[in-house]
Amino acid sequence: MVVVRQIDVARVAGVSQTTVSMVLNERTGGSARISEDTRERVLSAIKKTGYVANPIAQSLAGHRTGMFGVFAFEPMFTAEAGGFYTEFLGGIEAAGEAARKDLLLFTSTVLDEPDNHIYRRNENRLRLTDGAILLGNGEPKMELARLHEDGFPFVYIGRREIPNGEISYVSADYAAATADLVERLVAVGHERLCYVGTGADASASIDRRRAFVDTLRDAGLPVDRPVPAGHGDYAAVRQAVEAGATALLVEPPVGIDELTAVIERAGYRVPADVSVALLGDVHGHSVRPDDWSGYRLPRWEMGMQAVKLLVRLMEDPGGPARRVVVPCLPHDGCTVAPAPRPGRDRR
Amino acid sequence: MVVVRQIDVARVAGVSQTTVSMVLNERTGGSARISEDTRERVLSAIKKTGYVANPIAQSLAGHRTGMFGVFAFEPMFTAEAGGFYTEFLGGIEAAGEAARKDLLLFTSTVLDEPDNHIYRRNENRLRLTDGAILLGNGEPKMELARLHEDGFPFVYIGRREIPNGEISYVSADYAAATADLVERLVAVGHERLCYVGTGADASASIDRRRAFVDTLRDAGLPVDRPVPAGHGDYAAVRQAVEAGATALLVEPPVGIDELTAVIERAGYRVPADVSVALLGDVHGHSVRPDDWSGYRLPRWEMGMQAVKLLVRLMEDPGGPARRVVVPCLPHDGCTVAPAPRPGRDRR
DNA sequence: TTGTAGGCGTTATCAC
DNA sequence: GTGATAACGCCTACAA
């Protein structure tokens, strides 16, 4: 690999290396002005030598790399991920292209110690990039805090909070989407709605539960306690259905397929007897997504907005954290139907 | 963004910057040996100052970046691409992780001039990486030639040739897969097989056609001329079916859905009257892939092998080009059936 | 065992 | 207009 440097070009053109740099960067501002003659000599020397700039040296001297990092805390293209990330990446790619940034995907997130991924030893490979988009299900508070402390510009896809400070993120409007879903169910006659969740206290869960409760209350309907499920245990869900619930709002990552199987084994049909709606996306491939009613994460849009946010963040270094909330996408599958008529035996 | 450099650490520890570098790189070999005492002082100074290495400076001095480039000549995560790239990326990601390389995806491939993507002006951003995987449908001969001339290590996913030299690639074994497919069709009674292609002379097409012809000849069956199709024109295919063909081997990117529609509109059923098999993958989302019989590209495996090849390439700079041929994956969908019994009216 | 000095290839600031 | 010269932050002979 023959390396031609600016100095080689300079020798051929009979000028100094500085001049070559100036010609290449068209530095006309300030005190620098290149005569047309010199300019031509340099350009022809470039052509003759086949000079190509070394982007690493440019980065070191110029303080930017032209790359955005994408950090996922787990592999993105596995069968288990089931395409969860590709839509985010679509938005990131499109916006990255507009911002003229290439994307650095960090792969080596799993081989090492399970914690402390971004920083390992005394390295932080994110720093190779001008800024980064982070995504994933984790809550890597310590790393985010350190990144924030270091003043490194980044945006999380998904709402995240850290102890001492505020970070920028793009989040989905779970609350509005859940409220809307409840209203739609109520509109088609459902009166006993049941929230099936993991019991997690992630902010997304809190938003969803609150919207569920508030909307039901506003509609003057009874509000049952959320029903726990998951880990193969759907007994409580079954009880709720037998007690008269006609619509289940299921929070990922509860296994909606298994849950449905349990319901049908108990003698109820989905959606004729019981409607099932999914509150957001499923991470993984266990589910044929199009079949399920509920709402979806606007993943492409979130990726897109994250990059835009990052760009704005970098235009105003030292500025405050910024947040964007993106509406979810209502989705009509085949698991929601009008409520069964009261009095009819549902078995 | 406060930057702590090795020299800052050195000052705190009361040593030279070289010593800090040595401690960080555990350079015990050769003439360098650090006393336990100094080492501790340096380490505690690192902790105290919060030093984090600057990967760009490391790259410039160390001549490697820890990144592999992935260059696709088009956006990878669009709806049009329809997930075509993600499986390749899965293999690339897995192997990249093993090789401890992050992946740099080049986005800005479309905005600029339609030709000359890798090199634009006097830049080649691929050089930011230690080596690159290229993929895509194009035949960017000039760029590949220049890249090869520059001695930059890269592997193409898909067979590619250049005028003066040989490049490394990973390709799918279309020939074997096509031969196998023909044999399977013959085994279930088909005697009039028809090759439907674009007429392109890409090497993959040539391989497929030759395997088709050879295998039929070996079986003692008649070999009809390949039938052209595409661009909405399937008249020739219809004629072939009416002339007695019972199995169509369709070469992407022929629109297999449209083609089938034409056949069925002509009064034939797929697969009862006519079997349809796909010779490879469809780039795009026009097709529900699982429904189609034929064979598939081993995309994950190809991505994986490409990275492994690249690693080997880099271990032996100046070595010859290397090639890997990966078997295709036979796929049973619902478009192939035994031949209709002769004499029976197929309409 | 540690430090000095030169280099990696570029950009940017001044004198001339 | 052009060219020294000094960063940029790190690595690595070689010298001490």
XYZ file of C-alpha atoms (C1' of nucleotides) in Angstrom:
726
model
C 0.000 0.000 0.000
C 1.954 2.987 -1.300
C 1.190 6.079 0.725
C 1.345 9.431 -0.948
C 1.326 12.323 1.484
C 0.794 15.983 1.004
C 4.507 16.493 1.272
C 5.082 14.210 -1.691
C 2.638 16.216 -3.713
C 4.382 19.373 -2.555
C 7.745 18.148 -3.763
C 6.363 17.289 -7.173
C 4.650 20.657 -7.467
C 7.620 22.527 -6.121
C 5.700 24.138 -3.295
C 5.416 23.659 0.425
C 3.189 21.125 2.078
C 1.164 23.934 3.569
C 0.270 25.149 0.126
C -0.970 21.733 -0.835
C -3.179 21.651 2.203
C -4.515 25.072 1.372
C -5.338 24.133 -2.179
C -7.114 21.016 -1.013
C -9.151 22.851 1.568
C -9.808 25.852 -0.617
C -8.751 28.074 2.184
C -9.412 31.413 0.642
C -10.411 33.096 3.851
C -8.137 35.166 6.030
C -4.647 35.750 4.747
C -4.498 32.777 2.469
C -4.852 33.224 -1.241
C -3.398 30.881 -3.801
C -2.420 32.047 -7.246
C -4.123 30.292 -10.087
C -0.760 29.129 -11.318
C 0.287 27.449 -8.105
C -3.129 25.980 -7.762
C -2.912 24.283 -11.128
C 0.548 22.962 -10.431
C -0.642 21.464 -7.170
C -3.736 19.922 -8.704
C -1.779 18.331 -11.480
C 0.747 17.038 -8.964
C -2.126 15.519 -7.028
C -3.354 13.796 -10.134
C 0.110 12.633 -11.064
C 0.914 11.196 -7.653
C -2.530 9.778 -7.002
C -2.711 11.483 -3.670
C -5.610 10.534 -1.407
C -6.108 12.203 1.929
C -5.619 10.270 5.126
C -8.862 10.682 7.025
C -7.300 9.715 10.324
C -4.770 12.469 10.202
C -7.504 14.839 9.156
C -9.510 13.780 12.142
C -6.683 14.262 14.564
C -5.911 17.691 13.262
C -9.431 18.716 12.458
C -11.199 17.475 15.570
C -14.009 15.658 13.830
C -14.302 12.326 12.153
C -17.450 12.537 10.054
C -18.898 9.570 11.891
C -21.792 9.022 14.213
C -21.654 6.060 16.524
C -24.509 3.622 16.945
C -24.304 1.685 20.147
C -26.830 -0.987 20.963
C -25.561 -2.820 24.053
C -26.213 -6.043 22.171
C -25.826 -7.496 18.689
C -28.272 -5.906 16.272
C -28.602 -8.361 13.441
C -29.152 -11.667 15.171
C -32.185 -13.856 14.643
C -33.161 -13.190 18.249
C -33.259 -9.464 17.658
C -35.595 -10.378 14.825
C -35.228 -7.183 12.885
C -36.012 -5.064 15.898
C -33.174 -2.711 15.134
C -33.325 -2.436 11.393
C -36.134 0.066 11.305
C -34.356 2.308 13.762
C -31.314 1.959 11.581
C -33.324 2.932 8.548
C -34.177 6.258 10.091
C -30.671 6.700 11.399
C -29.217 5.898 8.023
C -31.455 8.326 6.190
C -30.795 11.178 8.576
C -27.110 10.306 8.769
C -26.888 10.537 5.035
C -28.477 13.972 5.100
C -26.020 15.037 7.793
C -23.166 13.525 5.797
C -22.090 11.243 8.574
C -21.101 7.621 8.286
C -22.253 5.222 10.949
C -19.949 3.331 13.225
C -21.656 0.267 14.674
C -20.026 -1.123 17.755
C -19.937 -4.857 17.696
C -17.795 -5.961 20.562
C -20.383 -5.474 23.224
C -20.860 -8.999 24.351
C -17.566 -10.815 24.537
C -16.320 -8.771 27.425
C -17.499 -8.162 30.903
C -21.260 -7.955 30.950
C -21.231 -4.487 32.425
C -19.231 -1.460 31.445
C -19.512 -1.717 27.726
C -18.909 1.771 26.454
C -15.932 2.297 28.648
C -13.687 -0.648 28.936
C -10.337 -0.324 30.536
C -9.279 3.210 29.727
C -10.903 3.304 26.356
C -14.064 4.691 24.988
C -14.369 3.890 21.375
C -17.402 6.103 21.055
C -14.901 8.926 21.069
C -13.925 7.898 17.603
C -17.185 9.466 16.541
C -18.511 12.986 16.539
C -21.535 11.899 18.516
C -23.581 8.796 19.133
C -27.019 7.267 19.098
C -27.602 4.745 21.846
C -30.386 2.217 21.896
C -31.353 -0.938 23.653
C -33.447 -2.249 26.441
C -30.926 -1.796 29.191
C -30.660 0.933 31.762
C -26.937 1.564 31.737
C -27.168 4.449 34.165
C -23.547 4.575 35.182
C -22.250 4.611 31.663
C -24.725 7.234 30.579
C -23.799 9.337 33.557
C -20.127 9.131 32.752
C -20.710 9.860 29.105
C -22.763 12.863 30.059
C -20.117 14.020 32.502
C -17.496 13.767 29.803
C -19.597 16.101 27.726
C -19.820 13.645 24.879
C -22.825 14.402 22.648
C -25.294 11.537 22.440
C -28.971 10.778 22.130
C -30.745 7.773 23.543
C -33.553 6.137 21.646
C -35.958 5.509 24.475
C -36.461 7.568 27.586
C -33.587 7.355 30.035
C -32.795 9.252 33.189
C -29.558 9.598 35.094
C -28.928 10.664 38.675
C -27.147 13.987 38.260
C -28.182 15.561 35.037
C -30.401 15.264 32.058
C -29.717 13.404 28.890
C -31.192 13.861 25.460
C -33.534 11.238 24.125
C -36.209 10.413 21.647
C -39.145 8.571 23.091
C -42.434 7.177 21.904
C -45.653 8.598 23.220
C -46.870 5.510 25.024
C -49.320 7.479 27.110
C -51.241 8.956 24.209
C -51.214 5.707 22.309
C -52.489 3.751 25.294
C -55.206 6.259 25.985
C -56.247 6.118 22.371
C -56.317 2.363 22.411
C -58.464 2.269 25.527
C -60.870 4.724 23.964
C -61.144 2.665 20.834
C -61.884 -0.445 22.863
C -64.470 1.344 24.942
C -66.042 2.690 21.775
C -66.694 -0.813 20.528
C -68.333 -1.837 23.746
C -65.661 -3.125 26.055
C -66.297 -2.319 29.696
C -63.998 -4.636 31.556
C -60.482 -3.951 30.374
C -57.500 -5.647 31.881
C -53.930 -4.435 31.870
C -51.440 -7.272 31.609
C -47.920 -6.249 32.488
C -44.611 -7.380 33.755
C -44.771 -5.229 36.826
C -41.624 -3.467 35.747
C -41.330 0.145 36.783
C -39.637 1.352 33.644
C -40.886 4.755 32.673
C -42.651 3.382 29.619
C -44.631 0.996 31.815
C -45.543 3.737 34.219
C -46.790 5.918 31.390
C -48.878 3.159 29.937
C -50.452 2.144 33.226
C -51.282 5.679 34.157
C -52.873 6.376 30.786
C -54.842 3.164 31.106
C -56.157 4.067 34.520
C -56.914 7.691 33.709
C -58.703 6.936 30.496
C -60.890 4.264 32.054
C -61.700 6.521 34.948
C -62.628 9.346 32.601
C -64.929 6.941 30.815
C -66.568 6.069 34.116
C -65.543 2.444 33.871
C -64.182 0.218 36.620
C -60.430 0.062 36.932
C -59.108 -3.331 37.852
C -55.662 -3.854 39.193
C -53.002 -4.617 36.593
C -52.506 -8.309 36.194
C -48.995 -9.714 36.259
C -47.881 -12.203 33.675
C -44.832 -13.583 32.055
C -42.284 -16.308 32.626
C -44.836 -18.861 31.506
C -47.288 -17.924 34.243
C -50.586 -16.697 32.898
C -52.880 -17.951 35.636
C -53.820 -14.453 36.720
C -54.745 -13.499 33.192
C -56.993 -16.508 32.929
C -58.685 -15.590 36.176
C -59.285 -12.065 34.925
C -60.912 -13.353 31.778
C -63.068 -15.750 33.716
C -64.067 -12.868 35.956
C -65.416 -11.051 32.943
C -62.636 -9.089 31.286
C -63.278 -8.793 27.553
C -60.190 -6.918 26.512
C -56.568 -7.442 27.469
C -53.962 -4.753 26.970
C -50.660 -6.523 26.963
C -47.391 -4.883 27.712
C -44.282 -6.182 25.994
C -42.223 -8.209 26.612
C -45.048 -10.397 27.911
C -45.319 -13.412 25.628
C -48.467 -12.581 23.771
C -48.530 -15.809 21.808
C -48.350 -17.944 24.920
C -50.853 -15.756 26.642
C -53.300 -16.189 23.814
C -52.740 -19.902 23.816
C -53.647 -20.016 27.489
C -56.821 -18.062 26.877
C -57.903 -20.263 24.024
C -57.127 -23.393 25.972
C -59.481 -22.071 28.614
C -62.202 -22.091 26.007
C -62.307 -18.474 24.874
C -61.851 -17.325 21.342
C -59.641 -14.402 20.325
C -61.018 -11.927 19.377
C -64.649 -13.057 19.471
C -64.713 -13.530 23.229
C -61.626 -11.673 24.278
C -59.793 -8.918 22.467
C -56.050 -8.737 22.873
C -54.061 -5.613 22.106
C -50.333 -5.096 22.228
C -48.921 -1.975 23.838
C -45.902 -1.404 21.705
C -43.414 -3.527 19.874
C -42.121 -6.942 20.465
C -38.414 -7.314 20.637
C -37.763 -10.618 19.002
C -39.309 -12.859 16.448
C -41.685 -14.959 18.493
C -44.606 -13.024 17.130
C -45.913 -12.397 13.653
C -46.223 -8.670 14.210
C -48.825 -7.846 11.598
C -51.361 -10.143 13.170
C -51.597 -8.233 16.397
C -53.731 -5.232 17.068
C -52.567 -2.425 19.290
C -49.926 0.097 18.477
C -46.399 0.044 17.206
C -43.303 2.008 17.955
C -42.506 4.523 15.209
C -39.053 3.093 14.922
C -37.975 4.608 11.660
C -39.136 8.006 12.798
C -37.414 7.625 16.142
C -34.112 6.789 14.501
C -34.497 9.730 12.181
C -35.358 12.135 14.978
C -32.515 10.880 17.115
C -29.973 11.828 14.498
C -31.562 15.194 13.930
C -31.473 15.801 17.642
C -27.845 14.818 17.768
C -27.023 17.258 15.017
C -28.766 20.051 16.865
C -27.035 19.050 20.071
C -23.684 19.393 18.406
C -24.506 22.761 16.953
C -25.038 24.006 20.477
C -22.393 22.385 22.657
C -22.979 23.046 26.296
C -26.653 23.559 25.638
C -29.365 21.817 27.613
C -30.587 18.286 27.024
C -33.261 17.965 24.393
C -36.154 15.608 24.100
C -38.436 14.613 21.281
C -41.600 12.614 21.721
C -42.889 10.802 18.669
C -46.478 9.521 18.306
C -46.964 5.782 18.138
C -48.615 4.105 15.195
C -52.049 2.572 15.783
C -52.188 -0.862 14.248
C -55.212 -2.917 13.275
C -54.486 -6.585 13.273
C -56.982 -9.358 13.865
C -56.999 -9.677 17.612
C -59.410 -6.926 18.541
C -63.163 -7.077 17.969
C -66.231 -5.453 19.471
C -67.102 -6.664 22.925
C -69.223 -9.829 23.066
C -72.815 -9.074 23.884
C -73.426 -9.110 27.613
C -75.389 -12.023 28.929
C -74.254 -14.321 26.158
C -72.347 -17.252 27.496
C -68.795 -16.688 26.422
C -67.791 -20.306 26.720
C -15.573 18.265 26.993
C -12.486 18.226 29.208
C -9.681 16.338 27.557
C -7.161 14.534 29.692
C -4.082 13.451 27.826
C -1.332 11.066 28.715
C 0.868 14.009 29.493
C -1.598 15.196 32.103
C -1.542 11.794 33.702
C 2.233 11.868 33.541
C 2.414 15.152 35.364
C 0.148 13.919 38.130
C 2.138 10.725 38.491
C 5.455 12.519 38.258
C 6.697 10.468 35.321
C 7.146 11.008 31.624
C 4.416 10.630 29.066
C 6.252 7.650 27.615
C 5.937 5.809 30.876
C 2.226 6.352 30.896
C 1.971 4.968 27.397
C 4.026 1.959 28.404
C 1.897 1.223 31.408
C -1.246 1.476 29.333
C 0.074 -0.803 26.654
C 1.666 -3.228 29.067
C 4.802 -3.118 27.065
C 6.854 -5.635 28.934
C 8.643 -6.933 25.866
C 12.020 -5.748 24.658
C 13.796 -3.252 26.779
C 10.782 -1.870 28.556
C 9.998 -2.880 32.083
C 8.052 -0.795 34.513
C 8.572 -1.028 38.227
C 5.566 -1.999 40.245
C 5.809 1.261 42.112
C 5.723 3.495 39.039
C 2.998 1.381 37.581
C 0.779 1.936 40.580
C 1.440 5.629 40.603
C 0.497 5.848 36.961
C -2.626 3.783 37.398
C -3.826 5.842 40.290
C -3.092 9.003 38.355
C -5.184 7.614 35.519
C -8.015 6.987 37.909
C -7.656 10.377 39.497
C -7.605 12.277 36.238
C -10.211 10.133 34.506
C -7.966 9.625 31.544
C -9.498 7.994 28.489
C -7.421 7.254 25.425
C -8.012 9.136 22.216
C -8.605 6.434 19.627
C -7.890 8.749 16.735
C -4.424 9.539 17.936
C -3.904 5.871 18.599
C -4.916 5.117 15.063
C -2.625 7.678 13.548
C 0.342 6.450 15.499
C -0.557 2.809 15.471
C -1.616 2.441 11.837
C -4.865 0.648 12.546
C -8.278 1.765 13.563
C -10.028 -1.349 14.784
C -12.749 -0.866 12.215
C -13.919 -2.725 9.172
C -15.804 -0.803 6.558
C -19.059 -2.000 5.060
C -19.839 -0.398 1.762
C -23.032 -1.146 -0.066
C -23.286 1.307 -2.960
C -26.828 2.018 -1.835
C -28.756 2.537 1.406
C -29.098 -0.700 3.321
C -32.077 -0.232 5.569
C -34.732 1.147 3.297
C -38.079 -0.473 2.711
C -37.029 -1.095 -0.887
C -34.027 -3.085 0.211
C -36.543 -5.096 2.201
C -34.126 -6.612 4.635
C -31.889 -7.847 1.862
C -28.801 -6.657 3.662
C -29.578 -7.487 7.237
C -28.688 -11.128 6.977
C -25.360 -10.315 5.416
C -24.856 -7.859 8.214
C -25.688 -10.517 10.750
C -22.807 -12.642 9.558
C -20.539 -9.641 9.257
C -21.447 -8.523 12.736
C -20.814 -11.904 14.279
C -17.462 -12.371 12.609
C -16.527 -8.758 13.216
C -17.187 -9.241 16.871
C -14.913 -12.254 16.932
C -12.238 -10.268 15.137
C -12.776 -7.379 17.527
C -13.561 -4.919 14.807
C -16.308 -2.358 14.809
C -18.216 -1.757 11.610
C -18.243 1.487 9.737
C -21.268 1.733 7.460
C -20.955 4.285 4.729
C -24.155 6.167 4.241
C -23.433 8.995 1.904
C -23.370 6.945 -1.227
C -26.288 8.389 -3.058
C -26.397 12.116 -2.638
C -23.304 12.719 -4.668
C -22.373 12.021 -8.217
C -23.848 8.720 -9.287
C -20.460 7.276 -10.153
C -17.269 7.322 -8.198
C -18.630 6.543 -4.805
C -15.710 5.168 -2.876
C -13.359 7.816 -4.097
C -14.791 11.245 -4.210
C -12.607 14.175 -4.862
C -9.309 13.261 -3.254
C -10.836 11.296 -0.472
C -11.399 7.676 0.207
C -13.194 7.256 3.442
C -12.723 3.527 3.315
C -9.180 4.280 4.396
C -10.534 5.103 7.778
C -10.899 1.366 8.207
C -8.463 -1.492 8.387
C -10.240 -3.257 5.567
C -13.639 -3.409 3.998
C -16.493 -5.614 2.927
C -18.228 -4.476 -0.232
C -21.615 -5.635 -1.364
C -24.335 -4.685 -3.738
C -25.664 -5.406 -7.129
C -23.459 -3.039 -9.054
C -20.344 -3.744 -11.028
C -18.147 -0.837 -9.980
C -15.174 -2.074 -11.927
C -13.187 1.134 -11.965
C -13.472 1.698 -8.267
C -12.595 -1.873 -7.471
C -9.613 -1.655 -9.761
C -8.355 1.468 -8.072
C -8.926 0.060 -4.635
C -7.020 -3.026 -5.626
C -4.236 -0.948 -7.104
C -3.960 1.005 -3.889
C -3.425 -2.254 -2.088
C -6.356 -1.680 0.193
C -7.599 -4.958 1.659
C -11.211 -5.702 0.808
C -13.563 -8.553 0.057
C -16.585 -8.396 -2.188
C -19.721 -10.312 -1.342
C -20.599 -11.655 -4.727
C -18.272 -12.603 -7.512
C -16.555 -9.673 -9.167
C -13.780 -9.438 -11.699
C -11.573 -6.527 -12.655
C -9.457 -5.933 -15.764
C -5.927 -6.087 -14.405
C -5.848 -8.248 -11.356
C -7.831 -10.478 -9.117
C -9.932 -9.440 -6.197
C -11.058 -11.462 -3.234
C -14.673 -12.392 -2.940
C -17.211 -14.675 -1.356
C -19.714 -16.104 -3.744
C -22.662 -18.442 -3.627
C -22.532 -21.725 -5.455
C -25.284 -21.021 -7.953
C -24.136 -23.775 -10.250
C -24.409 -26.582 -7.730
C -27.685 -25.261 -6.389
C -29.195 -24.988 -9.848
C -28.038 -28.457 -10.795
C -29.513 -29.812 -7.604
C -32.781 -28.060 -8.235
C -33.021 -29.432 -11.743
C -32.349 -32.902 -10.457
C -35.029 -32.606 -7.851
C -37.531 -31.457 -10.443
C -36.615 -34.244 -12.792
C -36.910 -36.720 -9.944
C -40.539 -35.789 -9.450
C -41.363 -36.263 -13.076
C -40.711 -32.979 -14.838
C -39.382 -33.380 -18.359
C -39.917 -29.993 -19.920
C -38.077 -27.457 -17.814
C -37.877 -23.855 -18.791
C -35.269 -21.345 -17.728
C -36.670 -17.860 -17.267
C -34.031 -15.186 -17.090
C -33.227 -11.596 -17.662
C -30.688 -12.310 -20.326
C -28.056 -10.579 -18.240
C -24.548 -11.895 -18.628
C -23.546 -11.488 -15.013
C -21.399 -14.365 -13.907
C -24.122 -15.675 -11.635
C -26.507 -15.909 -14.574
C -23.940 -17.658 -16.678
C -23.301 -20.216 -13.961
C -26.969 -20.884 -13.502
C -27.705 -21.281 -17.176
C -24.784 -23.576 -17.745
C -25.712 -25.776 -14.790
C -29.274 -25.882 -16.062
C -28.225 -26.957 -19.518
C -25.630 -29.464 -18.387
C -27.862 -31.142 -15.874
C -30.739 -31.506 -18.290
C -28.424 -32.898 -20.937
C -26.975 -35.393 -18.483
C -30.506 -36.477 -17.698
C -31.163 -36.998 -21.389
C -33.896 -34.399 -21.470
C -34.554 -31.736 -24.083
C -32.968 -28.384 -23.485
C -35.084 -25.457 -24.554
C -33.700 -22.028 -25.073
C -33.821 -19.747 -22.043
C -36.892 -17.600 -22.076
C -36.566 -13.880 -21.482
C -38.856 -12.104 -19.093
C -39.106 -9.047 -16.989
C -40.200 -5.453 -17.320
C -43.785 -6.577 -17.265
C -43.384 -8.761 -20.329
C -44.119 -12.407 -19.686
C -45.533 -13.381 -23.059
C -42.642 -15.704 -23.815
C -43.109 -17.486 -20.529
C -46.752 -18.042 -21.265
C -45.901 -19.468 -24.661
C -43.430 -21.848 -23.090
C -46.028 -23.115 -20.668
C -48.561 -23.523 -23.423
C -45.955 -25.426 -25.374
C -45.730 -27.937 -22.567
C -43.236 -26.716 -19.990
C -44.197 -27.970 -16.535
C -41.470 -26.335 -14.481
C -40.112 -22.818 -14.589
C -36.756 -21.924 -13.083
C -36.835 -18.229 -12.519
C -33.789 -16.079 -12.185
C -33.974 -13.013 -9.974
C -34.648 -10.182 -10.372
C -37.485 -11.387 -12.602
C -40.742 -10.522 -10.889
C -41.889 -13.915 -9.789
C -45.183 -12.683 -8.414
C -46.188 -11.054 -11.659
C -44.962 -14.012 -13.609
C -47.125 -16.332 -11.564
C -50.092 -14.068 -11.987
C -49.662 -14.258 -15.743
C -49.535 -18.039 -15.659
C -52.609 -18.329 -13.513
C -54.465 -15.869 -15.642
C -53.714 -18.139 -18.566
C -55.600 -20.892 -16.752
C -52.780 -22.866 -15.173
C -52.459 -23.542 -11.494
C -49.245 -23.194 -9.547
C -47.946 -25.691 -8.613
C -50.477 -28.289 -9.771
C -49.989 -27.574 -13.467
C -46.770 -25.618 -13.420
C -44.042 -25.638 -10.831
C -42.151 -22.420 -10.268
C -38.764 -22.319 -8.579
C -36.647 -19.327 -7.707
C -32.930 -19.354 -8.436
C -31.651 -17.324 -5.564
C -32.850 -14.416 -3.528
C -35.074 -11.562 -4.268
C -33.721 -8.161 -3.591
C -36.662 -6.240 -2.323
C -39.903 -6.897 -0.591
C -42.217 -7.646 -3.468
C -42.192 -11.315 -2.583
C -43.121 -13.243 0.529
C -39.917 -15.238 0.497
C -41.003 -18.271 2.460
C -43.690 -19.123 -0.019
C -41.350 -19.749 -2.881
C -39.527 -22.940 -3.616
C -36.048 -22.966 -5.039
C -32.921 -22.029 -3.264
C -31.739 -19.118 -1.190
C -28.496 -17.267 -0.854
C -26.678 -18.204 2.339
C -26.456 -14.586 3.240
C -25.504 -14.877 6.870
C -22.807 -17.356 6.007
C -21.522 -15.197 3.181
C -21.204 -12.190 5.453
C -19.429 -14.295 8.007
C -17.022 -15.794 5.487
C -16.314 -12.416 3.971
C -15.038 -11.092 7.264
C -12.983 -14.181 7.904
C -11.487 -13.830 4.467
C -10.690 -10.215 5.123
C -8.922 -11.115 8.337
C -6.818 -13.693 6.546
C -6.117 -11.231 3.778
C -4.759 -8.779 6.287
C -2.584 -11.360 7.962
C -0.867 -11.891 4.649
C -0.533 -8.494 2.984
C 0.693 -8.767 -0.536
C -0.657 -12.272 -0.742
C -2.852 -13.463 -3.591
C -6.573 -12.854 -3.876
C -8.709 -15.383 -2.090
C -12.110 -16.785 -2.894
C -14.665 -18.684 -0.915
C -17.663 -20.392 -2.436
C -20.555 -21.080 -0.097
C -23.309 -23.599 -0.824
C -26.802 -22.241 -1.345
C -29.710 -23.289 0.815
C -32.385 -25.425 -0.823
C -35.782 -24.132 0.104
C -39.130 -25.901 -0.007
C -41.993 -23.506 -0.362
C -45.326 -24.251 -1.953
C -44.656 -23.567 -5.611
C -43.125 -26.848 -6.644
C -45.035 -30.100 -7.066
C -44.606 -33.317 -9.019
C -45.186 -33.005 -12.735
C -48.812 -33.267 -13.860
C -49.538 -36.643 -15.366
C -48.922 -36.643 -19.095
C -52.001 -36.779 -21.267
C -54.109 -35.092 -18.658
C -55.457 -31.815 -19.885
C -53.676 -29.161 -17.948
C -56.250 -26.524 -18.554
C 13.794 1.001 34.653
C 12.735 5.492 32.692
C 13.118 9.567 29.651
C 14.267 12.042 25.212
C 13.120 12.738 20.636
C 11.153 11.802 16.333
C 7.286 10.519 13.660
C 2.257 9.465 12.146
C -0.326 13.154 8.161
C -3.053 16.913 8.565
C -4.745 21.613 9.802
C -4.063 26.316 11.374
C -1.435 30.451 12.766
C 1.650 33.557 11.787
C 5.566 35.859 9.749
C 7.635 37.025 5.421
C 0.589 34.700 -2.038
C 3.628 31.395 0.296
C 6.201 28.898 3.722
C 8.019 27.863 8.388
C 6.347 26.226 12.617
C 3.506 24.531 15.997
C -0.235 21.826 17.353
C -3.394 17.227 17.434
C -2.395 12.832 21.091
C -0.108 8.797 20.944
C 3.596 5.225 19.925
C 8.293 3.593 19.829
C 13.329 3.361 18.937
C 17.029 4.542 21.201
C 19.596 6.726 24.750
C 20.553 7.334 29.562
